[in-house]
Amino acid sequence: MTAMSETKKAALSGKYAAYPEYKDSGVEWLDEIPNHWDLKPIKYIFKIENGSTPQSGINEYWDGDITWVTPSDLSKLSTKFISNSSRCITSAGFNSCGTSLTPKNSLVISSRAPIGSLAITTKESCTNQGCKSLVSKSENNNIIFTYYVFSIATEQLNLLGRGTTFLELSSDDLGKFAVPYPPFNEQIQIAAFLDHETARIDTLIEKQKKLIELLKEKRQAVISHAVTKGLNPDAPMKDSGVEWLGEVPKHWSVAKLSYRYEVLLGKMLDDKKITGNYLGHYLRNTDVQWDSINISKLPMMDFRPEEVERYSVKKGDLIVCEGGEIGRCAVWEYNQPCFYQKALHRLRPKYLNDDPYFMFYVLFDAVHTERFISGAGKATIAHLPAETFKQYRFAFPPYAEQVQIVNYLNKQKEKYNQLEKAANTQINLLQERRTALISAAVTGKIDVRHFTLEDRVAPTTSSDTNEAVQEVMA
């Protein structure tokens, strides 16, 4: 029997007290636990049931009404409970599996990589072979308390995984896994405390995520207005003749892309024609993201001397995705030689009166306002052929105004990026606090036996971030 160390006491939130006495658990990741708690292997608390999968190719086994939980179902959950699955099996399918139904209020855990995803069943269910079910052996087990224990034990469970192709947690190893086991009433109290506190933290996280979405919407609106209406609110306007553009400043030009930019697709990849005599690095669709281009570990193929000019990129070229997220683009800002594949367009100004960075913002707006769509169903087109791309009409201000708009939008982008970064920092801090609070409660580092709603402690939030967002959104 030992008193809790001063170091651990100092690490606790000032609002929560430690237990009076502790003992060594003998388990490294748990360290000390309250003196009156037990440490029990899972097999003494739960019956472990394996899942199974019906024989493939038999249609009568599927589209039934029995929930059939898989690791994929568990990994997609945003709550601690599971009531539905992506696939359900019939009674015939279930009977062919040779397994048992998992009762309501059991814990289902993924036992194949990724090991540790989990949920509590809200009705009778079954699982595939990638999951195991923990069915309580006693009424003195609070399943929500056990859920929280496993939620912070993922790393330890993965260390128990075995296998070369993929890691798998065996029933035997899971059964031997020891967990803290306080008295039943204490389990209930800890579970209630964590339900309340994690719900409050989750609400704050959702608010930060909402702020990030609002920032993105505001940034998009700022870009859209700047590249279609300009920065001067008093500028005389004219009808652009393009429905989605509406009115544009009177002194702007409205023209097909081909009138202002050379639009060329890259080289078709053909492994059979690679000789190795004229190798050069080339860009793929995946290498081009919004406002950034990957230049590390690029693949290579042959570009003969007569192809170098046609398929090379030079500083200032705008590289645009022809497929995938069509229109996604970035400016090539490097002096080093590089080429590009057919999945990409190379846009190069025909004259000195166009700024590719302005065109970047134009295409950013076009993509995010769904200009590259086809049909009444608003389906995004799969590809953007060069001849089609060239026919799109956009508004072009004089060069000096393009540069002015680009400078303005770059400053706006930096401001929004900083606000979004601050919101993401808050999310990370809240998530860390959530995990730390769960860990402290289920391992007995804090004593919440006398917790009431009046004792709650609000997670820290950044008022500076919220105020900054409100200022921007105004």
Short mmCIF file of C-alpha atoms in Angstrom, two decimals, residues 46-459:
data_model
loop_
_atom_site.label_atom_id
_atom_site.label_comp_id
_atom_site.label_asym_id
_atom_site.label_seq_id
_atom_site.Cartn_x
_atom_site.Cartn_y
_atom_site.Cartn_z
CA PHE A 46 -16.44 -11.34 -20.12
CA LYS A 47 -17.18 -14.28 -22.34
CA ILE A 48 -15.23 -13.75 -25.58
CA GLU A 49 -17.09 -14.73 -28.75
CA ASN A 50 -15.53 -14.88 -32.21
CA GLY A 51 -17.29 -13.68 -35.33
CA SER A 52 -17.69 -15.49 -38.63
CA THR A 53 -18.59 -14.90 -42.27
CA PRO A 54 -21.11 -16.86 -44.35
CA GLN A 55 -19.92 -18.72 -47.43
CA SER A 56 -19.51 -16.33 -50.34
CA GLY A 57 -21.67 -16.42 -53.45
CA ILE A 58 -24.93 -17.44 -51.74
CA ASN A 59 -27.42 -14.61 -52.23
CA GLU A 60 -29.95 -15.94 -49.71
CA TYR A 61 -27.46 -15.23 -46.93
CA TRP A 62 -27.57 -11.47 -47.43
CA ASP A 63 -29.92 -8.52 -47.25
CA GLY A 64 -31.49 -9.87 -44.10
CA ASP A 65 -32.34 -8.14 -40.83
CA ILE A 66 -29.50 -9.32 -38.57
CA THR A 67 -26.83 -6.67 -37.97
CA TRP A 68 -23.43 -8.02 -39.05
CA VAL A 69 -20.68 -5.82 -37.63
CA THR A 70 -17.29 -5.53 -39.33
CA PRO A 71 -14.12 -3.58 -38.40
CA SER A 72 -15.08 -1.10 -41.13
CA ASP A 73 -18.43 -0.44 -39.41
CA LEU A 74 -16.65 0.18 -36.11
CA SER A 75 -14.05 2.54 -37.57
CA LYS A 76 -16.77 4.78 -39.06
CA LEU A 77 -18.68 5.34 -35.83
CA SER A 78 -18.85 8.75 -34.20
CA THR A 79 -20.63 7.47 -31.07
CA LYS A 80 -19.97 4.68 -28.60
CA PHE A 81 -23.03 2.67 -29.72
CA ILE A 82 -23.73 0.58 -32.81
CA SER A 83 -27.20 -0.40 -34.01
CA ASN A 84 -26.71 -0.81 -37.77
CA SER A 85 -24.11 -2.19 -40.15
CA SER A 86 -23.28 -1.70 -43.80
CA ARG A 87 -24.43 -5.28 -44.52
CA CYS A 88 -26.99 -7.44 -42.76
CA ILE A 89 -27.39 -11.21 -43.01
CA THR A 90 -30.40 -13.49 -43.02
CA SER A 91 -31.18 -16.17 -40.47
CA ALA A 92 -29.89 -18.75 -42.95
CA GLY A 93 -26.68 -16.81 -43.31
CA PHE A 94 -26.27 -16.52 -39.57
CA ASN A 95 -26.97 -20.21 -38.99
CA SER A 96 -24.30 -21.11 -41.55
CA CYS A 97 -21.64 -19.24 -39.56
CA GLY A 98 -21.55 -21.48 -36.53
CA THR A 99 -21.37 -18.53 -34.16
CA SER A 100 -23.64 -16.97 -31.53
CA LEU A 101 -25.72 -13.84 -31.47
CA THR A 102 -24.14 -11.08 -29.44
CA PRO A 103 -26.70 -9.75 -26.93
CA LYS A 104 -27.57 -6.13 -26.40
CA ASN A 105 -25.13 -4.14 -24.22
CA SER A 106 -22.11 -6.16 -25.25
CA LEU A 107 -18.79 -4.73 -26.36
CA VAL A 108 -17.68 -5.40 -29.93
CA ILE A 109 -14.01 -4.80 -30.72
CA SER A 110 -12.05 -5.10 -33.96
CA SER A 111 -9.39 -7.78 -33.59
CA ARG A 112 -7.74 -7.28 -36.97
CA ALA A 113 -5.77 -4.26 -38.07
CA PRO A 114 -6.69 -1.69 -37.10
CA ILE A 115 -7.07 -3.40 -33.73
CA GLY A 116 -9.08 -1.57 -31.10
CA SER A 117 -12.07 0.06 -32.81
CA LEU A 118 -15.04 -0.66 -30.58
CA ALA A 119 -18.70 -0.05 -29.83
CA ILE A 120 -21.52 -1.16 -27.56
CA THR A 121 -24.36 -3.08 -29.17
CA THR A 122 -27.88 -1.68 -28.82
CA LYS A 123 -29.57 -4.88 -30.00
CA GLU A 124 -28.79 -8.50 -30.78
CA SER A 125 -26.10 -8.62 -33.45
CA CYS A 126 -23.35 -10.76 -34.89
CA THR A 127 -19.91 -9.96 -36.26
CA ASN A 128 -17.55 -11.08 -38.96
CA GLN A 129 -14.25 -12.83 -38.21
CA GLY A 130 -12.45 -9.49 -37.86
CA CYS A 131 -14.27 -8.71 -34.60
CA LYS A 132 -14.71 -10.20 -31.19
CA SER A 133 -17.63 -9.71 -28.82
CA LEU A 134 -17.30 -9.32 -25.07
CA VAL A 135 -20.42 -10.57 -23.31
CA SER A 136 -20.62 -9.74 -19.61
CA LYS A 137 -20.53 -12.67 -17.19
CA SER A 138 -21.96 -10.64 -14.31
CA GLU A 139 -24.47 -7.92 -13.65
CA ASN A 140 -21.73 -6.12 -11.72
CA ASN A 141 -19.99 -4.98 -14.88
CA ASN A 142 -20.74 -1.55 -16.29
CA ILE A 143 -20.23 -1.87 -20.03
CA ILE A 144 -19.74 1.87 -20.54
CA PHE A 145 -16.91 1.91 -18.00
CA THR A 146 -15.28 -0.98 -19.88
CA TYR A 147 -15.77 0.88 -23.16
CA TYR A 148 -13.81 3.82 -21.80
CA VAL A 149 -11.04 1.51 -20.54
CA PHE A 150 -10.61 -0.03 -23.99
CA SER A 151 -10.80 3.36 -25.67
CA ILE A 152 -7.47 4.33 -24.10
CA ALA A 153 -5.87 0.85 -24.42
CA THR A 154 -5.60 0.71 -28.23
CA GLU A 155 -1.80 0.93 -28.22
CA GLN A 156 -1.47 -1.91 -25.72
CA LEU A 157 -3.91 -4.11 -27.65
CA ASN A 158 -2.01 -3.56 -30.90
CA LEU A 159 1.19 -4.67 -29.20
CA LEU A 160 -0.54 -8.00 -28.59
CA GLY A 161 -1.39 -8.42 -32.28
CA ARG A 162 0.32 -11.19 -34.20
CA GLY A 163 0.75 -12.02 -37.86
CA THR A 164 2.88 -11.26 -40.90
CA THR A 165 0.25 -10.30 -43.49
CA PHE A 166 -1.82 -8.34 -40.96
CA LEU A 167 -1.95 -8.05 -37.18
CA GLU A 168 -4.65 -10.03 -35.39
CA LEU A 169 -5.55 -10.14 -31.72
CA SER A 170 -6.30 -13.68 -30.58
CA SER A 171 -9.04 -14.57 -28.11
CA ASP A 172 -6.42 -16.03 -25.79
CA ASP A 173 -4.33 -12.84 -25.72
CA LEU A 174 -7.42 -10.69 -25.36
CA GLY A 175 -8.63 -12.88 -22.50
CA LYS A 176 -5.34 -12.44 -20.63
CA PHE A 177 -5.41 -8.65 -21.05
CA ALA A 178 -5.75 -7.19 -17.53
CA VAL A 179 -7.89 -4.12 -16.90
CA PRO A 180 -8.66 -2.03 -13.78
CA TYR A 181 -11.80 -3.20 -12.01
CA PRO A 182 -13.27 -0.83 -9.38
CA PRO A 183 -16.41 -1.67 -7.35
CA PHE A 184 -19.59 -1.69 -9.43
CA ASN A 185 -21.05 1.52 -8.01
CA GLU A 186 -17.76 3.24 -8.72
CA GLN A 187 -17.80 1.96 -12.32
CA ILE A 188 -21.23 3.54 -12.72
CA GLN A 189 -20.05 6.84 -11.26
CA ILE A 190 -16.92 6.98 -13.43
CA ALA A 191 -18.97 6.15 -16.55
CA ALA A 192 -21.51 8.89 -15.75
CA PHE A 193 -18.71 11.39 -15.10
CA LEU A 194 -17.02 10.57 -18.41
CA ASP A 195 -20.28 10.60 -20.35
CA HIS A 196 -20.97 14.11 -19.10
CA GLU A 197 -17.47 15.54 -19.48
CA THR A 198 -16.66 13.97 -22.87
CA ALA A 199 -20.02 15.15 -24.22
CA ARG A 200 -19.13 18.71 -23.25
CA ILE A 201 -15.70 18.41 -24.84
CA ASP A 202 -17.20 16.88 -27.98
CA THR A 203 -19.60 19.81 -28.24
CA LEU A 204 -16.69 22.24 -28.11
CA ILE A 205 -14.83 20.24 -30.75
CA GLU A 206 -17.87 20.36 -33.04
CA LYS A 207 -18.08 24.13 -32.57
CA GLN A 208 -14.45 24.48 -33.65
CA LYS A 209 -15.11 22.28 -36.68
CA LYS A 210 -18.09 24.45 -37.54
CA LEU A 211 -15.89 27.53 -37.30
CA ILE A 212 -13.46 25.94 -39.76
CA GLU A 213 -16.30 25.28 -42.21
CA LEU A 214 -17.52 28.86 -41.86
CA LEU A 215 -14.00 30.13 -42.49
CA LYS A 216 -13.77 28.07 -45.66
CA GLU A 217 -17.13 29.36 -46.85
CA LYS A 218 -16.13 32.96 -46.14
CA ARG A 219 -12.78 32.53 -47.89
CA GLN A 220 -14.53 31.09 -50.93
CA ALA A 221 -16.95 34.01 -51.02
CA VAL A 222 -14.07 36.51 -50.84
CA ILE A 223 -12.23 34.78 -53.71
CA SER A 224 -15.37 34.50 -55.83
CA HIS A 225 -16.21 38.17 -55.47
CA ALA A 226 -12.64 39.31 -56.15
CA VAL A 227 -12.19 37.33 -59.39
CA THR A 228 -15.63 38.15 -60.81
CA LYS A 229 -16.42 41.65 -59.47
CA GLY A 230 -13.00 43.06 -58.59
CA LEU A 231 -11.95 45.09 -55.55
CA ASN A 232 -13.55 48.41 -56.45
CA PRO A 233 -17.19 48.44 -55.29
CA ASP A 234 -17.84 51.60 -57.34
CA ALA A 235 -16.57 50.24 -60.66
CA PRO A 236 -19.12 50.53 -63.54
CA MET A 237 -20.45 47.08 -64.49
CA LYS A 238 -21.53 45.34 -67.69
CA ASP A 239 -23.24 42.09 -68.60
CA SER A 240 -20.55 39.48 -69.15
CA GLY A 241 -22.67 37.38 -71.49
CA VAL A 242 -21.84 34.37 -69.33
CA GLU A 243 -24.71 33.24 -67.11
CA TRP A 244 -22.65 32.16 -64.11
CA LEU A 245 -20.47 35.28 -64.24
CA GLY A 246 -23.32 37.76 -64.38
CA GLU A 247 -22.07 41.32 -64.37
CA VAL A 248 -18.35 42.12 -64.37
CA PRO A 249 -16.47 45.44 -64.26
CA LYS A 250 -16.96 47.33 -67.51
CA HIS A 251 -13.25 47.57 -68.30
CA TRP A 252 -12.63 43.81 -67.90
CA SER A 253 -12.38 41.45 -70.87
CA VAL A 254 -14.47 38.30 -71.14
CA ALA A 255 -12.82 35.68 -73.32
CA LYS A 256 -12.41 31.99 -73.96
CA LEU A 257 -9.50 30.47 -72.08
CA SER A 258 -7.78 29.62 -75.37
CA TYR A 259 -7.56 33.32 -76.28
CA ARG A 260 -5.45 34.07 -73.23
CA TYR A 261 -3.65 30.81 -72.39
CA GLU A 262 -1.93 28.00 -74.22
CA VAL A 263 -3.63 24.83 -72.96
CA LEU A 264 -1.73 21.56 -73.52
CA LEU A 265 -2.13 18.06 -72.10
CA GLY A 266 0.91 16.09 -70.94
CA LYS A 267 2.44 12.93 -72.36
CA MET A 268 0.64 9.59 -72.33
CA LEU A 269 2.41 7.09 -70.09
CA ASP A 270 3.46 3.93 -71.96
CA ASP A 271 5.72 1.62 -69.96
CA LYS A 272 6.52 -0.43 -73.05
CA LYS A 273 8.16 2.54 -74.76
CA ILE A 274 10.47 3.45 -71.88
CA THR A 275 14.04 2.78 -73.02
CA GLY A 276 15.82 4.58 -70.20
CA ASN A 277 17.82 6.70 -72.62
CA TYR A 278 15.88 9.94 -72.12
CA LEU A 279 14.54 9.64 -68.59
CA GLY A 280 12.97 12.63 -66.91
CA HIS A 281 10.84 13.15 -63.80
CA TYR A 282 7.18 13.90 -64.45
CA LEU A 283 4.15 15.13 -62.53
CA ARG A 284 1.02 13.06 -62.02
CA ASN A 285 -2.51 14.13 -61.11
CA THR A 286 -1.93 13.20 -57.47
CA ASP A 287 1.16 15.41 -57.30
CA VAL A 288 -0.88 18.55 -57.94
CA GLN A 289 -2.94 19.74 -54.99
CA TRP A 290 -4.49 23.15 -54.36
CA ASP A 291 -1.66 25.68 -54.38
CA SER A 292 1.06 23.03 -53.88
CA ILE A 293 2.98 20.59 -56.05
CA ASN A 294 4.84 17.53 -54.82
CA ILE A 295 8.38 17.35 -56.18
CA SER A 296 9.77 14.44 -54.15
CA LYS A 297 10.14 10.87 -55.39
CA LEU A 298 8.57 11.64 -58.77
CA PRO A 299 8.42 8.77 -61.28
CA MET A 300 10.37 8.86 -64.54
CA MET A 301 9.74 8.10 -68.19
CA ASP A 302 11.40 8.91 -71.51
CA PHE A 303 11.13 12.36 -73.04
CA ARG A 304 13.00 12.46 -76.32
CA PRO A 305 14.82 15.69 -77.32
CA GLU A 306 12.04 16.68 -79.70
CA GLU A 307 9.48 16.26 -76.84
CA VAL A 308 11.28 18.33 -74.21
CA GLU A 309 9.73 21.69 -75.07
CA ARG A 310 6.26 20.21 -75.59
CA TYR A 311 6.04 18.28 -72.31
CA SER A 312 8.24 20.28 -69.93
CA VAL A 313 7.09 22.77 -67.32
CA LYS A 314 8.78 26.03 -66.51
CA LYS A 315 8.49 28.52 -63.69
CA GLY A 316 5.14 30.33 -63.84
CA ASP A 317 3.18 27.56 -65.61
CA LEU A 318 -0.21 26.74 -64.09
CA ILE A 319 -0.63 22.96 -63.79
CA VAL A 320 -4.29 21.87 -63.82
CA CYS A 321 -5.83 18.45 -63.15
CA GLU A 322 -7.65 16.99 -66.16
CA GLY A 323 -9.32 14.22 -64.14
CA GLY A 324 -10.12 13.43 -60.52
CA GLU A 325 -10.96 16.78 -58.95
CA ILE A 326 -10.93 18.50 -62.30
CA GLY A 327 -9.60 22.02 -62.20
CA ARG A 328 -7.48 21.52 -59.09
CA CYS A 329 -4.29 23.43 -59.78
CA ALA A 330 -1.08 25.05 -58.63
CA VAL A 331 1.63 27.24 -60.15
CA TRP A 332 5.03 25.61 -60.86
CA GLU A 333 7.44 27.81 -58.89
CA TYR A 334 10.70 25.98 -59.46
CA ASN A 335 13.57 26.42 -61.90
CA GLN A 336 14.42 22.73 -61.97
CA PRO A 337 13.46 20.77 -65.11
CA CYS A 338 10.35 18.60 -64.95
CA PHE A 339 7.69 17.14 -67.24
CA TYR A 340 4.01 16.29 -66.87
CA GLN A 341 1.68 13.40 -67.67
CA LYS A 342 -1.49 13.39 -69.78
CA ALA A 343 -3.68 13.60 -66.67
CA LEU A 344 -2.63 17.26 -66.40
CA HIS A 345 -3.03 20.45 -68.41
CA ARG A 346 -0.26 22.99 -68.70
CA LEU A 347 -1.56 26.57 -68.87
CA ARG A 348 0.93 29.16 -70.07
CA PRO A 349 -0.03 32.80 -70.69
CA LYS A 350 0.11 33.68 -74.40
CA TYR A 351 0.98 37.27 -73.66
CA LEU A 352 2.50 39.33 -70.86
CA ASN A 353 -0.87 40.68 -69.72
CA ASP A 354 -2.01 37.65 -67.70
CA ASP A 355 -0.88 36.50 -64.25
CA PRO A 356 -1.06 32.69 -63.72
CA TYR A 357 -1.65 33.28 -60.00
CA PHE A 358 -4.81 35.19 -60.88
CA MET A 359 -5.87 32.27 -63.09
CA PHE A 360 -5.25 29.97 -60.13
CA TYR A 361 -7.83 31.89 -58.09
CA VAL A 362 -10.23 31.93 -61.06
CA LEU A 363 -10.09 28.15 -61.30
CA PHE A 364 -10.33 27.78 -57.51
CA ASP A 365 -13.58 29.71 -57.71
CA ALA A 366 -14.82 27.76 -60.74
CA VAL A 367 -14.25 24.40 -59.06
CA HIS A 368 -15.77 25.38 -55.72
CA THR A 369 -18.82 26.96 -57.34
CA GLU A 370 -19.33 23.82 -59.48
CA ARG A 371 -18.70 25.32 -62.93
CA PHE A 372 -17.22 22.06 -64.21
CA ILE A 373 -20.45 20.06 -64.19
CA SER A 374 -22.59 18.35 -66.77
CA GLY A 375 -26.33 17.82 -67.03
CA ALA A 376 -29.24 18.79 -64.83
CA GLY A 377 -28.14 16.27 -62.21
CA LYS A 378 -25.13 18.44 -61.37
CA ALA A 379 -22.79 15.48 -61.88
CA THR A 380 -19.13 16.43 -61.88
CA ILE A 381 -17.63 15.54 -65.25
CA ALA A 382 -15.03 12.79 -65.07
CA HIS A 383 -12.50 14.50 -67.33
CA LEU A 384 -11.82 17.92 -68.76
CA PRO A 385 -10.44 17.47 -72.29
CA ALA A 386 -8.24 20.27 -73.58
CA GLU A 387 -10.66 21.24 -76.36
CA THR A 388 -13.52 21.52 -73.86
CA PHE A 389 -11.40 23.40 -71.34
CA LYS A 390 -10.33 25.94 -73.96
CA GLN A 391 -13.95 26.91 -74.65
CA TYR A 392 -14.72 28.01 -71.08
CA ARG A 393 -15.09 31.77 -70.81
CA PHE A 394 -13.69 33.74 -67.90
CA ALA A 395 -13.33 37.40 -66.94
CA PHE A 396 -9.89 38.99 -67.20
CA PRO A 397 -9.02 42.37 -65.67
CA PRO A 398 -5.96 44.32 -66.87
CA TYR A 399 -2.64 42.83 -65.77
CA ALA A 400 -1.98 45.42 -63.04
CA GLU A 401 -5.40 44.73 -61.53
CA GLN A 402 -4.81 40.99 -61.71
CA VAL A 403 -1.65 41.47 -59.64
CA GLN A 404 -3.52 43.71 -57.19
CA ILE A 405 -6.26 41.08 -56.75
CA VAL A 406 -3.68 38.31 -56.29
CA ASN A 407 -1.86 40.30 -53.58
CA TYR A 408 -5.15 41.00 -51.81
CA LEU A 409 -6.25 37.35 -51.95
CA ASN A 410 -2.85 36.12 -50.78
CA LYS A 411 -3.19 38.28 -47.67
CA GLN A 412 -6.73 37.06 -47.12
CA LYS A 413 -5.59 33.46 -47.54
CA GLU A 414 -2.89 33.93 -44.91
CA LYS A 415 -5.41 35.42 -42.49
CA TYR A 416 -7.87 32.56 -42.96
CA ASN A 417 -5.08 29.99 -42.73
CA GLN A 418 -4.00 31.41 -39.39
CA LEU A 419 -7.55 31.34 -38.05
CA GLU A 420 -8.05 27.78 -39.29
CA LYS A 421 -4.73 26.76 -37.76
CA ALA A 422 -5.80 28.24 -34.43
CA ALA A 423 -9.11 26.34 -34.57
CA ASN A 424 -7.31 23.08 -35.39
CA THR A 425 -4.95 23.70 -32.48
CA GLN A 426 -7.96 24.04 -30.21
CA ILE A 427 -9.40 20.78 -31.57
CA ASN A 428 -6.12 18.97 -30.89
CA LEU A 429 -5.93 20.38 -27.35
CA LEU A 430 -9.52 19.38 -26.64
CA GLN A 431 -8.94 15.87 -28.00
CA GLU A 432 -5.82 15.55 -25.85
CA ARG A 433 -7.77 16.70 -22.81
CA ARG A 434 -10.53 14.22 -23.61
CA THR A 435 -8.09 11.32 -23.79
CA ALA A 436 -6.24 12.43 -20.66
CA LEU A 437 -9.48 12.78 -18.71
CA ILE A 438 -10.65 9.29 -19.71
CA SER A 439 -7.27 7.80 -18.85
CA ALA A 440 -7.12 9.55 -15.48
CA ALA A 441 -10.64 8.44 -14.52
CA VAL A 442 -10.51 4.76 -15.57
CA THR A 443 -7.05 4.19 -14.11
CA GLY A 444 -7.91 5.90 -10.83
CA LYS A 445 -5.55 8.87 -11.09
CA ILE A 446 -8.48 11.12 -10.16
CA ASP A 447 -11.26 10.40 -7.70
CA VAL A 448 -14.71 11.21 -9.13
CA ARG A 449 -16.79 9.23 -6.66
CA HIS A 450 -18.36 12.42 -5.36
CA PHE A 451 -18.69 14.16 -8.70
CA THR A 452 -21.81 16.25 -9.25
CA LEU A 453 -22.81 18.52 -12.11
CA GLU A 454 -21.85 21.52 -9.99
CA ASP A 455 -18.28 20.19 -9.83
CA ARG A 456 -17.76 20.14 -13.57
CA VAL A 457 -14.76 21.90 -15.10
CA ALA A 458 -15.11 23.54 -18.50
CA PRO A 459 -12.44 22.58 -21.04
#
